Amino acid sequence: MAQEKKERIFISYKRVDKERVFAIKDGIEQAIGEKCWIDLEGIESNAQFVAKIVGAIDECEIFLFMRSKEHNNITNLETDWTIREVNYALEEHKNIVIVNLDNTPMPKWFKFMFPNKQEIDATDPDKLARLNKDLCEWLGITPRTIQHPAKVEIPTNPAISKPTVVQTPVNIEQAKQETLPDGKFQVGKLWYRASENSSGVTVCELVNKAATEIRIPTQIQYGDYTYEVTSIGKDAFRYCTGLTSITIPNSVMSIGDWAFTNCESLTSISIPNSVTSIGEGAFYSCKALTSITIPNSVTNIGGSAFSKCSSLTSITIPNSVMSIGERAFFYCHSLTSITIPNSVTSIEKDAFYSCKALTSITIPNSVTSIGGHAFYECESLASIAIPNSVTSIGDWAFSYCFCLTSVTIPDSVTSIGEGAFSRCNSLTSFAIPSRVTSIGEWTFYKCSGLTAITIPNGVTSIEKDAFKECIALRSVMLPKTLTNIHPNAFPAHTKVRHF
């Protein structure tokens, strides 16, 4: 059976606007030659279809939000389905396009959600036609067509008033050259923009988003001058879904935010040792990427840098890296092991969230804190040793680590967050460090294998549901220092005794 082609455009709308929205949808589908994903039957009324909508948003490249006067009447933003959809699209960093169906002024709460966001007036046929043209361009369906200016000028930029002239250029790409009003100019297969703080240029876009192989040159010739390629800009290769390989020269020093987001066919990439920073979401949702080597020149891995790289099995982080950003390896379901170098001082929130295949991880004694949800839903993680440099473990940090049987926590830890070890079903015993003063809500919730717990002197409070549904916990000794214990802290069958 042939695999069904995914819809790259998701349309969110109010049911009362169906007639107008479907007319726009038909026009879009005719223009781009592809089907859009749209809820035809009001499936949000049935909870079993929520996953369908979430899955469709995950798969889309462009999220069209059809706004009308009906949105001005929303009384509860948390329960309105269209707002839930657009919030999820925001979280997933989708390209969100707002279409105003009836030229209704934007409500204040909407301006707060989308500051400086422009709307497309659907009452103007010319603007709808422009939308269709833009969609084709964003999806790489038709080649870019640009009017050649009568006189081609080099993009003006104060930072490169005196560009370097190379007498004997090496690896210089020269090709058809075009200029856009925003300062972008084309050389060969790529669009560039003059860098603001150097005499180099930044790769800002791929001319043909359907390209499969790209080689970024070390230098480019533009007019009478030669420029060095020093960075890959924000969104440069975003949604280049057919790209299978790319060569990055060692002149590049930074990879910008979301640079390779949703390059779903990219299987491997070599980052040269000239690169010092990998931006936020740089390789987000590169689903075919199986391995990557980060050079020891890199000092920072941005938030969400490798989020949803679901085929990534291994990665080497060099000891030059000082910080691993939030959600850096979020949903890397195939990642089996990772070694964190002793240059890293903190593991940020959601860093390894839902790395379900992760069986082992080495945390160095340079790390002082483990963020909230850092190892949430690492279902295969069997044991972990936390070094005595760590002072805090964040909320839900090891929640849903079903296979976790052994945890070593040093006395340096002073706080264990809410739900930190909840649903660790295989955990049979746990020694709370002597410097911890409070056990928060849900900390050991549903640790169904927990038979023994040591609560040291110094603990003054045990909060609600801290040991709820710990069905194997039959008895526990409480310290003399305890001054506050919630009535629902332990299961009803647990025999609680004081020293």
CSV table of C-alpha atoms in Angstrom, one decimal:
chain,number,residue,atom,x,y,z
A,1,MET,CA,0.0,0.0,0.0
A,2,ALA,CA,1.4,3.4,-1.0
A,3,GLN,CA,2.3,5.7,2.0
A,4,GLU,CA,-0.1,8.6,2.4
A,5,LYS,CA,1.5,11.9,1.7
A,6,LYS,CA,1.5,14.2,4.7
A,7,GLU,CA,-0.2,17.6,4.6
A,8,ARG,CA,2.3,20.4,5.0
A,9,ILE,CA,-0.3,23.1,5.8
A,10,PHE,CA,-2.5,22.9,8.9
A,11,ILE,CA,-5.7,25.1,9.0
A,12,SER,CA,-7.2,26.0,12.4
A,13,TYR,CA,-10.6,27.7,12.4
A,14,LYS,CA,-13.9,28.2,14.2
A,15,ARG,CA,-16.7,26.0,13.1
A,16,VAL,CA,-19.0,28.9,12.4
A,17,ASP,CA,-16.5,30.2,9.8
A,18,LYS,CA,-16.5,27.0,7.9
A,19,GLU,CA,-17.9,28.3,4.6
A,20,ARG,CA,-15.5,31.1,4.2
A,21,VAL,CA,-12.5,29.0,5.4
A,22,PHE,CA,-13.2,26.2,3.0
A,23,ALA,CA,-13.3,28.7,0.1
A,24,ILE,CA,-9.9,29.9,1.1
A,25,LYS,CA,-8.7,26.3,1.5
A,26,ASP,CA,-9.8,25.4,-2.0
A,27,GLY,CA,-8.0,28.3,-3.4
A,28,ILE,CA,-4.8,27.4,-1.6
A,29,GLU,CA,-5.0,23.7,-2.7
A,30,GLN,CA,-5.5,24.8,-6.3
A,31,ALA,CA,-2.5,27.1,-6.1
A,32,ILE,CA,0.0,24.7,-4.4
A,33,GLY,CA,-1.3,21.5,-5.9
A,34,GLU,CA,-1.4,19.8,-2.4
A,35,LYS,CA,-4.1,19.1,0.1
A,36,CYS,CA,-4.2,21.0,3.4
A,37,TRP,CA,-5.0,19.4,6.7
A,38,ILE,CA,-8.3,20.6,8.1
A,39,ASP,CA,-10.7,19.2,10.6
A,40,LEU,CA,-13.8,18.3,8.6
A,41,GLU,CA,-16.0,16.8,11.2
A,42,GLY,CA,-15.4,18.6,14.4
A,43,ILE,CA,-13.2,15.8,15.8
A,44,GLU,CA,-12.2,17.9,18.9
A,45,SER,CA,-15.4,16.8,20.4
A,46,ASN,CA,-14.1,13.3,20.9
A,47,ALA,CA,-11.0,12.9,23.0
A,48,GLN,CA,-9.7,9.9,21.0
A,49,PHE,CA,-9.0,12.2,18.1
A,50,VAL,CA,-6.8,14.7,20.0
A,51,ALA,CA,-3.7,12.7,19.0
A,52,LYS,CA,-4.7,13.1,15.3
A,53,ILE,CA,-4.7,16.9,15.6
A,54,VAL,CA,-1.5,17.0,17.6
A,55,GLY,CA,0.1,14.6,15.0
A,56,ALA,CA,-1.1,16.8,12.1
A,57,ILE,CA,0.5,19.9,13.7
A,58,ASP,CA,3.7,18.0,14.3
A,59,GLU,CA,3.8,17.0,10.6
A,60,CYS,CA,2.9,20.4,9.2
A,61,GLU,CA,5.4,23.1,8.0
A,62,ILE,CA,2.9,26.0,8.0
A,63,PHE,CA,0.1,26.6,10.5
A,64,LEU,CA,-2.7,28.8,9.1
A,65,PHE,CA,-4.7,30.4,11.9
A,66,MET,CA,-8.1,31.7,10.5
A,67,ARG,CA,-9.1,34.5,12.8
A,68,SER,CA,-12.5,36.1,12.9
A,69,LYS,CA,-14.8,38.1,15.1
A,70,GLU,CA,-15.7,34.9,16.8
A,71,HIS,CA,-12.3,34.9,18.5
A,72,ASN,CA,-13.2,38.2,20.2
A,73,ASN,CA,-15.9,36.5,22.1
A,74,ILE,CA,-13.7,33.8,23.7
A,75,THR,CA,-14.1,33.8,27.5
A,76,ASN,CA,-11.7,31.1,28.4
A,77,LEU,CA,-8.5,30.9,26.5
A,78,GLU,CA,-7.5,27.6,28.2
A,79,THR,CA,-10.5,25.6,26.9
A,80,ASP,CA,-11.0,27.1,23.4
A,81,TRP,CA,-9.8,24.5,20.9
A,82,THR,CA,-8.3,26.9,18.3
A,83,ILE,CA,-6.3,28.6,21.0
A,84,ARG,CA,-5.0,25.3,22.2
A,85,GLU,CA,-4.0,24.4,18.7
A,86,VAL,CA,-2.1,27.7,18.1
A,87,ASN,CA,-0.4,27.4,21.5
A,88,TYR,CA,0.8,24.0,20.6
A,89,ALA,CA,2.0,25.3,17.2
A,90,LEU,CA,3.9,28.0,19.0
A,91,GLU,CA,5.6,25.5,21.4
A,92,GLU,CA,6.6,23.5,18.3
A,93,HIS,CA,8.1,26.6,16.6
A,94,LYS,CA,5.9,26.2,13.5
A,95,ASN,CA,5.7,28.9,10.9
A,96,ILE,CA,2.4,30.6,11.9
A,97,VAL,CA,0.4,32.7,9.4
A,98,ILE,CA,-2.6,34.6,10.6
A,99,VAL,CA,-5.5,35.2,8.2
A,100,ASN,CA,-8.1,37.7,9.2
A,101,LEU,CA,-11.4,36.5,7.7
A,102,ASP,CA,-13.6,39.5,8.3
A,103,ASN,CA,-11.1,42.4,8.9
A,104,THR,CA,-12.0,42.4,12.6
A,105,PRO,CA,-9.6,44.4,14.9
A,106,MET,CA,-7.1,42.2,16.7
A,107,PRO,CA,-8.1,41.7,20.4
A,108,LYS,CA,-5.6,42.7,23.1
A,109,TRP,CA,-4.9,39.2,24.3
A,110,PHE,CA,-4.1,38.2,20.7
A,111,LYS,CA,-1.7,41.0,20.4
A,112,PHE,CA,0.0,39.8,23.5
A,113,MET,CA,0.3,36.3,22.1
A,114,PHE,CA,1.7,37.5,18.7
A,115,PRO,CA,3.5,40.8,19.3
A,116,ASN,CA,4.4,42.5,16.0
A,117,LYS,CA,2.7,39.8,14.0
A,118,GLN,CA,1.1,40.9,10.7
A,119,GLU,CA,-2.2,39.5,9.5
A,120,ILE,CA,-3.4,38.8,6.0
A,121,ASP,CA,-6.7,40.4,5.1
A,122,ALA,CA,-8.8,37.7,3.6
A,123,THR,CA,-11.3,40.3,2.3
A,124,ASP,CA,-8.7,41.6,-0.1
A,125,PRO,CA,-8.3,39.2,-3.2
A,126,ASP,CA,-4.9,40.6,-4.0
A,127,LYS,CA,-3.6,39.7,-0.5
A,128,LEU,CA,-5.0,36.2,-0.7
A,129,ALA,CA,-3.3,35.8,-4.1
A,130,ARG,CA,-0.1,37.0,-2.5
A,131,LEU,CA,-0.6,34.4,0.3
A,132,ASN,CA,-0.8,31.6,-2.2
A,133,LYS,CA,2.3,32.8,-3.9
A,134,ASP,CA,4.2,33.0,-0.5
A,135,LEU,CA,3.0,29.5,0.4
A,136,CYS,CA,4.5,28.1,-2.8
A,137,GLU,CA,7.7,29.8,-2.1
A,138,TRP,CA,7.9,28.7,1.6
A,139,LEU,CA,7.2,25.1,0.6
A,140,GLY,CA,9.7,25.1,-2.3
A,141,ILE,CA,6.9,24.2,-4.8
A,142,THR,CA,7.9,26.7,-7.4
A,143,PRO,CA,11.3,28.3,-8.1
A,144,ARG,CA,11.8,31.8,-6.8
A,145,THR,CA,11.3,34.5,-9.6
A,146,ILE,CA,13.1,37.8,-9.0
A,147,GLN,CA,13.1,40.9,-11.2
A,148,HIS,CA,16.6,41.9,-12.1
A,149,PRO,CA,17.4,45.5,-11.2
A,150,ALA,CA,18.8,47.7,-14.0
A,151,LYS,CA,21.9,48.1,-12.0
A,152,VAL,CA,23.1,45.5,-9.5
A,153,GLU,CA,24.5,47.1,-6.3
A,154,ILE,CA,26.6,45.4,-3.6
A,155,PRO,CA,24.4,45.3,-0.4
A,156,THR,CA,25.3,48.2,1.7
A,157,ASN,CA,26.5,47.5,5.2
A,158,PRO,CA,28.6,49.7,7.5
A,159,ALA,CA,30.4,46.6,8.8
A,160,ILE,CA,32.0,45.9,5.4
A,161,SER,CA,32.7,49.3,3.9
A,162,LYS,CA,36.1,48.0,2.9
A,163,PRO,CA,35.8,44.3,1.9
A,164,THR,CA,38.8,42.2,1.4
A,165,VAL,CA,40.1,41.7,-2.1
A,166,VAL,CA,41.5,38.2,-2.5
A,167,GLN,CA,44.2,38.0,-5.2
A,168,THR,CA,44.4,34.2,-5.4
A,169,PRO,CA,41.0,32.9,-4.3
A,170,VAL,CA,40.6,29.3,-3.1
A,171,ASN,CA,37.2,27.5,-3.0
A,172,ILE,CA,35.4,30.6,-4.2
A,173,GLU,CA,32.0,30.2,-5.7
A,174,GLN,CA,30.9,32.5,-8.5
A,175,ALA,CA,27.5,32.3,-10.2
A,176,LYS,CA,24.5,34.2,-11.3
A,177,GLN,CA,24.1,37.1,-8.9
A,178,GLU,CA,20.8,38.8,-7.9
A,179,THR,CA,19.9,41.4,-5.2
A,180,LEU,CA,16.8,41.8,-3.1
A,181,PRO,CA,15.6,45.1,-1.4
A,182,ASP,CA,16.2,43.6,2.1
A,183,GLY,CA,20.0,43.3,1.4
A,184,LYS,CA,20.0,39.6,0.5
A,185,PHE,CA,21.9,38.6,-2.6
A,186,GLN,CA,22.2,35.4,-4.5
A,187,VAL,CA,25.4,33.7,-5.5
A,188,GLY,CA,25.0,30.2,-6.9
A,189,LYS,CA,22.5,28.0,-5.0
A,190,LEU,CA,22.4,30.2,-1.8
A,191,TRP,CA,21.2,33.5,-0.6
A,192,TYR,CA,23.6,35.6,1.5
A,193,ARG,CA,23.5,38.7,3.6
A,194,ALA,CA,26.4,40.9,4.8
A,195,SER,CA,27.3,40.1,8.4
A,196,GLU,CA,26.8,43.0,10.8
A,197,ASN,CA,29.9,42.6,12.8
A,198,SER,CA,32.5,41.4,10.4
A,199,SER,CA,33.7,41.5,6.8
A,200,GLY,CA,32.1,38.1,6.2
A,201,VAL,CA,28.7,37.0,4.9
A,202,THR,CA,26.0,34.9,6.4
A,203,VAL,CA,24.1,32.1,4.6
A,204,CYS,CA,20.5,33.0,5.0
A,205,GLU,CA,18.5,30.8,2.6
A,206,LEU,CA,18.6,28.1,0.0
A,207,VAL,CA,17.4,29.2,-3.4
A,208,ASN,CA,15.8,25.9,-4.2
A,209,LYS,CA,14.3,24.3,-1.1
A,210,ALA,CA,13.9,21.0,-2.9
A,211,ALA,CA,17.7,20.6,-3.3
A,212,THR,CA,19.2,17.4,-1.9
A,213,GLU,CA,22.9,18.2,-1.6
A,214,ILE,CA,24.5,21.5,-0.7
A,215,ARG,CA,28.1,22.5,-0.4
A,216,ILE,CA,28.7,25.9,1.4
A,217,PRO,CA,31.7,27.6,-0.1
A,218,THR,CA,34.5,29.0,2.0
A,219,GLN,CA,34.3,32.3,0.1
A,220,ILE,CA,32.1,33.9,-2.5
A,221,GLN,CA,32.8,36.3,-5.3
A,222,TYR,CA,30.3,39.2,-5.5
A,223,GLY,CA,31.0,42.0,-8.0
A,224,ASP,CA,34.6,43.0,-7.7
A,225,TYR,CA,35.0,41.7,-4.1
A,226,THR,CA,35.5,38.4,-2.3
A,227,TYR,CA,33.8,37.6,1.0
A,228,GLU,CA,34.4,34.8,3.5
A,229,VAL,CA,31.4,32.8,4.6
A,230,THR,CA,31.4,33.1,8.4
A,231,SER,CA,28.0,31.9,9.6
A,232,ILE,CA,24.8,30.1,8.9
A,233,GLY,CA,21.9,32.3,9.7
A,234,LYS,CA,18.6,31.8,11.5
A,235,ASP,CA,16.2,29.6,9.6
A,236,ALA,CA,18.7,29.2,6.7
A,237,PHE,CA,17.7,25.7,5.7
A,238,ARG,CA,14.5,25.4,7.7
A,239,TYR,CA,12.0,22.9,6.1
A,240,CYS,CA,14.4,21.8,3.4
A,241,THR,CA,12.9,18.4,3.7
A,242,GLY,CA,14.7,16.8,0.8
A,243,LEU,CA,18.2,17.8,1.9
A,244,THR,CA,20.3,14.7,2.5
A,245,SER,CA,23.8,16.1,2.9
A,246,ILE,CA,25.5,19.4,3.5
A,247,THR,CA,29.2,20.4,3.6
A,248,ILE,CA,30.0,23.2,6.1
A,249,PRO,CA,33.5,24.9,5.5
A,250,ASN,CA,35.8,25.6,8.4
A,251,SER,CA,35.3,29.4,7.8
A,252,VAL,CA,31.9,29.1,9.5
A,253,MET,CA,32.0,30.1,13.2
A,254,SER,CA,28.3,29.9,14.2
A,255,ILE,CA,25.2,28.0,13.3
A,256,GLY,CA,22.1,30.1,13.9
A,257,ASP,CA,18.8,29.4,15.6
A,258,TRP,CA,16.6,26.9,13.8
A,259,ALA,CA,19.1,26.7,10.9
A,260,PHE,CA,18.3,23.1,9.9
A,261,THR,CA,14.9,22.7,11.5
A,262,ASN,CA,12.8,20.0,9.9
A,263,CYS,CA,15.5,18.9,7.5
A,264,GLU,CA,13.9,15.4,7.7
A,265,SER,CA,16.1,13.7,5.2
A,266,LEU,CA,19.5,14.8,6.6
A,267,THR,CA,21.2,11.6,7.9
A,268,SER,CA,24.6,13.0,9.0
A,269,ILE,CA,26.5,16.2,9.3
A,270,SER,CA,30.0,17.2,10.1
A,271,ILE,CA,30.5,20.4,12.1
A,272,PRO,CA,34.0,21.9,11.5
A,273,ASN,CA,36.2,22.9,14.4
A,274,SER,CA,35.8,26.6,13.5
A,275,VAL,CA,32.2,26.6,15.0
A,276,THR,CA,31.9,27.9,18.5
A,277,SER,CA,28.2,28.0,19.0
A,278,ILE,CA,25.2,25.9,17.9
A,279,GLY,CA,22.0,28.0,18.1
A,280,GLU,CA,18.6,27.3,19.6
A,281,GLY,CA,16.7,24.6,17.6
A,282,ALA,CA,19.6,24.4,15.1
A,283,PHE,CA,18.8,20.7,14.2
A,284,TYR,CA,15.3,20.5,15.6
A,285,SER,CA,13.3,17.6,14.2
A,286,CYS,CA,16.0,16.3,11.9
A,287,LYS,CA,14.3,12.9,12.1
A,288,ALA,CA,16.8,11.0,9.9
A,289,LEU,CA,19.9,12.2,11.7
A,290,THR,CA,21.6,9.2,13.3
A,291,SER,CA,24.9,10.7,14.5
A,292,ILE,CA,26.7,13.9,14.9
A,293,THR,CA,30.2,15.0,16.1
A,294,ILE,CA,30.5,18.2,17.9
A,295,PRO,CA,34.0,19.7,17.7
A,296,ASN,CA,35.9,20.9,20.8
A,297,SER,CA,35.6,24.4,19.6
A,298,VAL,CA,31.9,24.6,20.5
A,299,THR,CA,31.2,26.2,23.9
A,300,ASN,CA,27.5,26.4,23.9
A,301,ILE,CA,24.7,24.1,22.7
A,302,GLY,CA,21.5,26.1,22.5
A,303,GLY,CA,18.0,25.1,23.7
A,304,SER,CA,16.2,22.6,21.6
A,305,ALA,CA,19.3,22.2,19.5
A,306,PHE,CA,18.7,18.5,18.8
A,307,SER,CA,15.1,18.2,20.0
A,308,LYS,CA,13.0,15.5,18.2
A,309,CYS,CA,16.1,14.0,16.4
A,310,SER,CA,14.3,10.7,16.8
A,311,SER,CA,16.9,8.6,15.0
A,312,LEU,CA,19.9,10.0,16.8
A,313,THR,CA,21.6,7.1,18.6
A,314,SER,CA,24.8,8.7,19.8
A,315,ILE,CA,26.5,12.0,20.3
A,316,THR,CA,29.8,13.1,21.6
A,317,ILE,CA,29.9,16.3,23.6
A,318,PRO,CA,33.4,17.8,23.9
A,319,ASN,CA,34.8,19.2,27.1
A,320,SER,CA,34.8,22.7,25.6
A,321,VAL,CA,31.0,22.8,26.1
A,322,MET,CA,30.0,24.7,29.2
A,323,SER,CA,26.2,24.6,29.0
A,324,ILE,CA,23.5,22.3,27.5
A,325,GLY,CA,20.4,24.3,26.9
A,326,GLU,CA,16.8,23.6,27.8
A,327,ARG,CA,15.2,20.8,25.7
A,328,ALA,CA,18.6,20.2,24.0
A,329,PHE,CA,17.9,16.5,23.4
A,330,PHE,CA,14.2,16.6,24.0
A,331,TYR,CA,12.4,13.5,22.4
A,332,CYS,CA,15.6,11.9,21.1
A,333,HIS,CA,13.9,8.5,21.4
A,334,SER,CA,16.8,6.5,19.9
A,335,LEU,CA,19.6,8.0,22.0
A,336,THR,CA,21.1,5.1,24.1
A,337,SER,CA,24.0,6.7,25.9
A,338,ILE,CA,25.7,10.0,26.4
A,339,THR,CA,28.7,11.3,28.3
A,340,ILE,CA,28.6,14.8,29.7
A,341,PRO,CA,32.0,16.4,29.9
A,342,ASN,CA,33.3,17.9,33.2
A,343,SER,CA,33.2,21.4,31.6
A,344,VAL,CA,29.4,21.5,31.9
A,345,THR,CA,28.0,23.1,35.1
A,346,SER,CA,24.3,22.6,34.7
A,347,ILE,CA,21.8,20.3,33.0
A,348,GLU,CA,19.0,22.5,32.0
A,349,LYS,CA,15.2,21.9,32.1
A,350,ASP,CA,13.9,19.2,29.8
A,351,ALA,CA,17.5,18.5,28.5
A,352,PHE,CA,16.9,14.7,28.0
A,353,TYR,CA,13.1,14.7,28.2
A,354,SER,CA,11.7,11.4,26.8
A,355,CYS,CA,15.0,9.9,25.7
A,356,LYS,CA,13.3,6.5,26.0
A,357,ALA,CA,16.2,4.4,24.8
A,358,LEU,CA,18.8,6.0,27.2
A,359,THR,CA,20.3,3.3,29.3
A,360,SER,CA,23.2,5.1,30.9
A,361,ILE,CA,24.5,8.6,31.4
A,362,THR,CA,27.6,9.9,33.2
A,363,ILE,CA,27.1,13.2,35.1
A,364,PRO,CA,30.5,14.8,35.9
A,365,ASN,CA,31.3,16.4,39.3
A,366,SER,CA,31.3,19.9,37.6
A,367,VAL,CA,27.5,19.8,37.4
A,368,THR,CA,25.8,21.7,40.3
A,369,SER,CA,22.1,21.5,39.3
A,370,ILE,CA,19.8,19.1,37.4
A,371,GLY,CA,16.8,21.0,35.9
A,372,GLY,CA,13.1,20.2,36.0
A,373,HIS,CA,12.1,17.3,33.7
A,374,ALA,CA,15.8,16.8,32.8
A,375,PHE,CA,15.4,13.0,32.5
A,376,TYR,CA,11.6,12.8,32.5
A,377,GLU,CA,10.3,9.6,30.8
A,378,CYS,CA,13.8,8.1,30.3
A,379,GLU,CA,12.1,4.7,30.4
A,380,SER,CA,15.3,2.6,29.9
A,381,LEU,CA,17.5,4.3,32.4
A,382,ALA,CA,18.4,1.7,35.0
A,383,SER,CA,20.8,3.5,37.3
A,384,ILE,CA,22.3,6.9,37.9
A,385,ALA,CA,25.0,8.3,40.1
A,386,ILE,CA,24.7,11.9,41.0
A,387,PRO,CA,28.0,13.5,41.9
A,388,ASN,CA,28.6,15.4,45.2
A,389,SER,CA,28.8,18.7,43.3
A,390,VAL,CA,25.0,18.7,42.7
A,391,THR,CA,23.0,20.8,45.2
A,392,SER,CA,19.5,20.7,43.6
A,393,ILE,CA,17.3,18.3,41.6
A,394,GLY,CA,14.4,20.0,39.8
A,395,ASP,CA,10.7,19.2,39.6
A,396,TRP,CA,9.9,15.9,37.9
A,397,ALA,CA,13.6,15.4,37.0
A,398,PHE,CA,13.4,11.6,36.9
A,399,SER,CA,9.7,11.1,36.7
A,400,TYR,CA,8.5,8.1,34.6
A,401,CYS,CA,12.0,6.4,34.7
A,402,PHE,CA,10.3,3.0,34.9
A,403,CYS,CA,13.5,0.9,34.9
A,404,LEU,CA,15.4,3.0,37.5
A,405,THR,CA,16.4,0.6,40.2
A,406,SER,CA,19.3,2.5,41.8
A,407,VAL,CA,19.9,6.1,42.5
A,408,THR,CA,22.9,7.5,44.4
A,409,ILE,CA,22.3,11.0,45.8
A,410,PRO,CA,25.0,12.7,47.7
A,411,ASP,CA,24.6,14.8,50.9
A,412,SER,CA,25.5,17.9,48.9
A,413,VAL,CA,21.9,17.9,47.6
A,414,THR,CA,19.7,20.3,49.6
A,415,SER,CA,16.5,20.2,47.6
A,416,ILE,CA,14.6,17.6,45.7
A,417,GLY,CA,11.8,19.0,43.5
A,418,GLU,CA,8.1,18.2,43.3
A,419,GLY,CA,7.5,14.8,41.6
A,420,ALA,CA,11.2,14.3,41.1
A,421,PHE,CA,11.0,10.5,41.3
A,422,SER,CA,7.3,9.9,40.7
A,423,ARG,CA,6.4,6.7,38.8
A,424,CYS,CA,9.9,5.2,39.2
A,425,ASN,CA,8.2,1.8,39.5
A,426,SER,CA,11.4,-0.3,39.8
A,427,LEU,CA,12.9,1.8,42.6
A,428,THR,CA,12.9,-0.3,45.8
A,429,SER,CA,14.8,1.9,48.2
A,430,PHE,CA,15.9,5.4,48.6
A,431,ALA,CA,18.1,7.4,51.0
A,432,ILE,CA,17.2,11.0,51.3
A,433,PRO,CA,20.3,13.2,51.8
A,434,SER,CA,20.9,14.6,55.2
A,435,ARG,CA,20.7,18.2,54.1
A,436,VAL,CA,17.3,18.0,52.6
A,437,THR,CA,14.7,19.8,54.8
A,438,SER,CA,11.5,19.2,52.8
A,439,ILE,CA,9.9,16.4,50.8
A,440,GLY,CA,7.6,18.1,48.2
A,441,GLU,CA,4.3,17.0,46.7
A,442,TRP,CA,4.3,13.9,44.5
A,443,THR,CA,8.0,13.4,45.0
A,444,PHE,CA,7.7,9.6,45.1
A,445,TYR,CA,4.1,9.3,43.7
A,446,LYS,CA,3.4,5.8,42.4
A,447,CYS,CA,6.8,4.3,43.2
A,448,SER,CA,5.0,1.0,43.4
A,449,GLY,CA,8.2,-1.0,44.1
A,450,LEU,CA,9.4,1.2,47.0
A,451,THR,CA,9.7,-0.9,50.1
A,452,ALA,CA,12.0,1.2,52.2
A,453,ILE,CA,12.8,4.9,52.6
A,454,THR,CA,15.2,6.6,54.9
A,455,ILE,CA,14.1,10.1,56.1
A,456,PRO,CA,17.0,11.7,57.9
A,457,ASN,CA,17.0,14.1,60.8
A,458,GLY,CA,16.7,17.6,59.4
A,459,VAL,CA,13.6,17.0,57.4
A,460,THR,CA,10.9,19.3,58.7
A,461,SER,CA,8.0,18.8,56.3
A,462,ILE,CA,6.5,16.1,54.1
A,463,GLU,CA,3.9,17.5,51.7
A,464,LYS,CA,0.7,16.2,50.2
A,465,ASP,CA,0.8,13.0,48.2
A,466,ALA,CA,4.6,12.8,48.6
A,467,PHE,CA,4.3,8.9,48.8
A,468,LYS,CA,0.8,8.5,47.3
A,469,GLU,CA,0.2,5.0,45.8
A,470,CYS,CA,3.5,3.6,47.0
A,471,ILE,CA,1.7,0.3,47.5
A,472,ALA,CA,4.7,-1.7,48.7
A,473,LEU,CA,5.7,0.8,51.4
A,474,ARG,CA,4.6,-0.8,54.6
A,475,SER,CA,6.3,1.2,57.2
A,476,VAL,CA,8.4,4.3,57.6
A,477,MET,CA,10.3,5.9,60.4
A,478,LEU,CA,10.0,9.7,60.8
A,479,PRO,CA,12.6,11.9,62.3
A,480,LYS,CA,12.3,14.1,65.4
A,481,THR,CA,12.8,17.2,63.4
A,482,LEU,CA,9.6,16.7,61.5
A,483,THR,CA,7.1,19.5,62.3
A,484,ASN,CA,4.7,19.3,59.4
A,485,ILE,CA,3.3,16.2,57.7
A,486,HIS,CA,0.3,16.3,55.4
A,487,PRO,CA,-2.4,13.8,56.3
A,488,ASN,CA,-2.3,12.4,52.7
A,489,ALA,CA,1.5,12.2,52.5
A,490,PHE,CA,1.5,8.4,52.8
A,491,PRO,CA,-0.8,5.6,51.6
A,492,ALA,CA,-3.4,4.6,54.2
A,493,HIS,CA,-1.9,1.2,54.7
A,494,THR,CA,1.6,2.5,55.5
A,495,LYS,CA,2.5,2.3,59.2
A,496,VAL,CA,4.1,5.6,60.2
A,497,ARG,CA,6.3,5.6,63.3
A,498,HIS,CA,8.5,8.3,64.9
A,499,PHE,CA,12.0,8.0,66.2
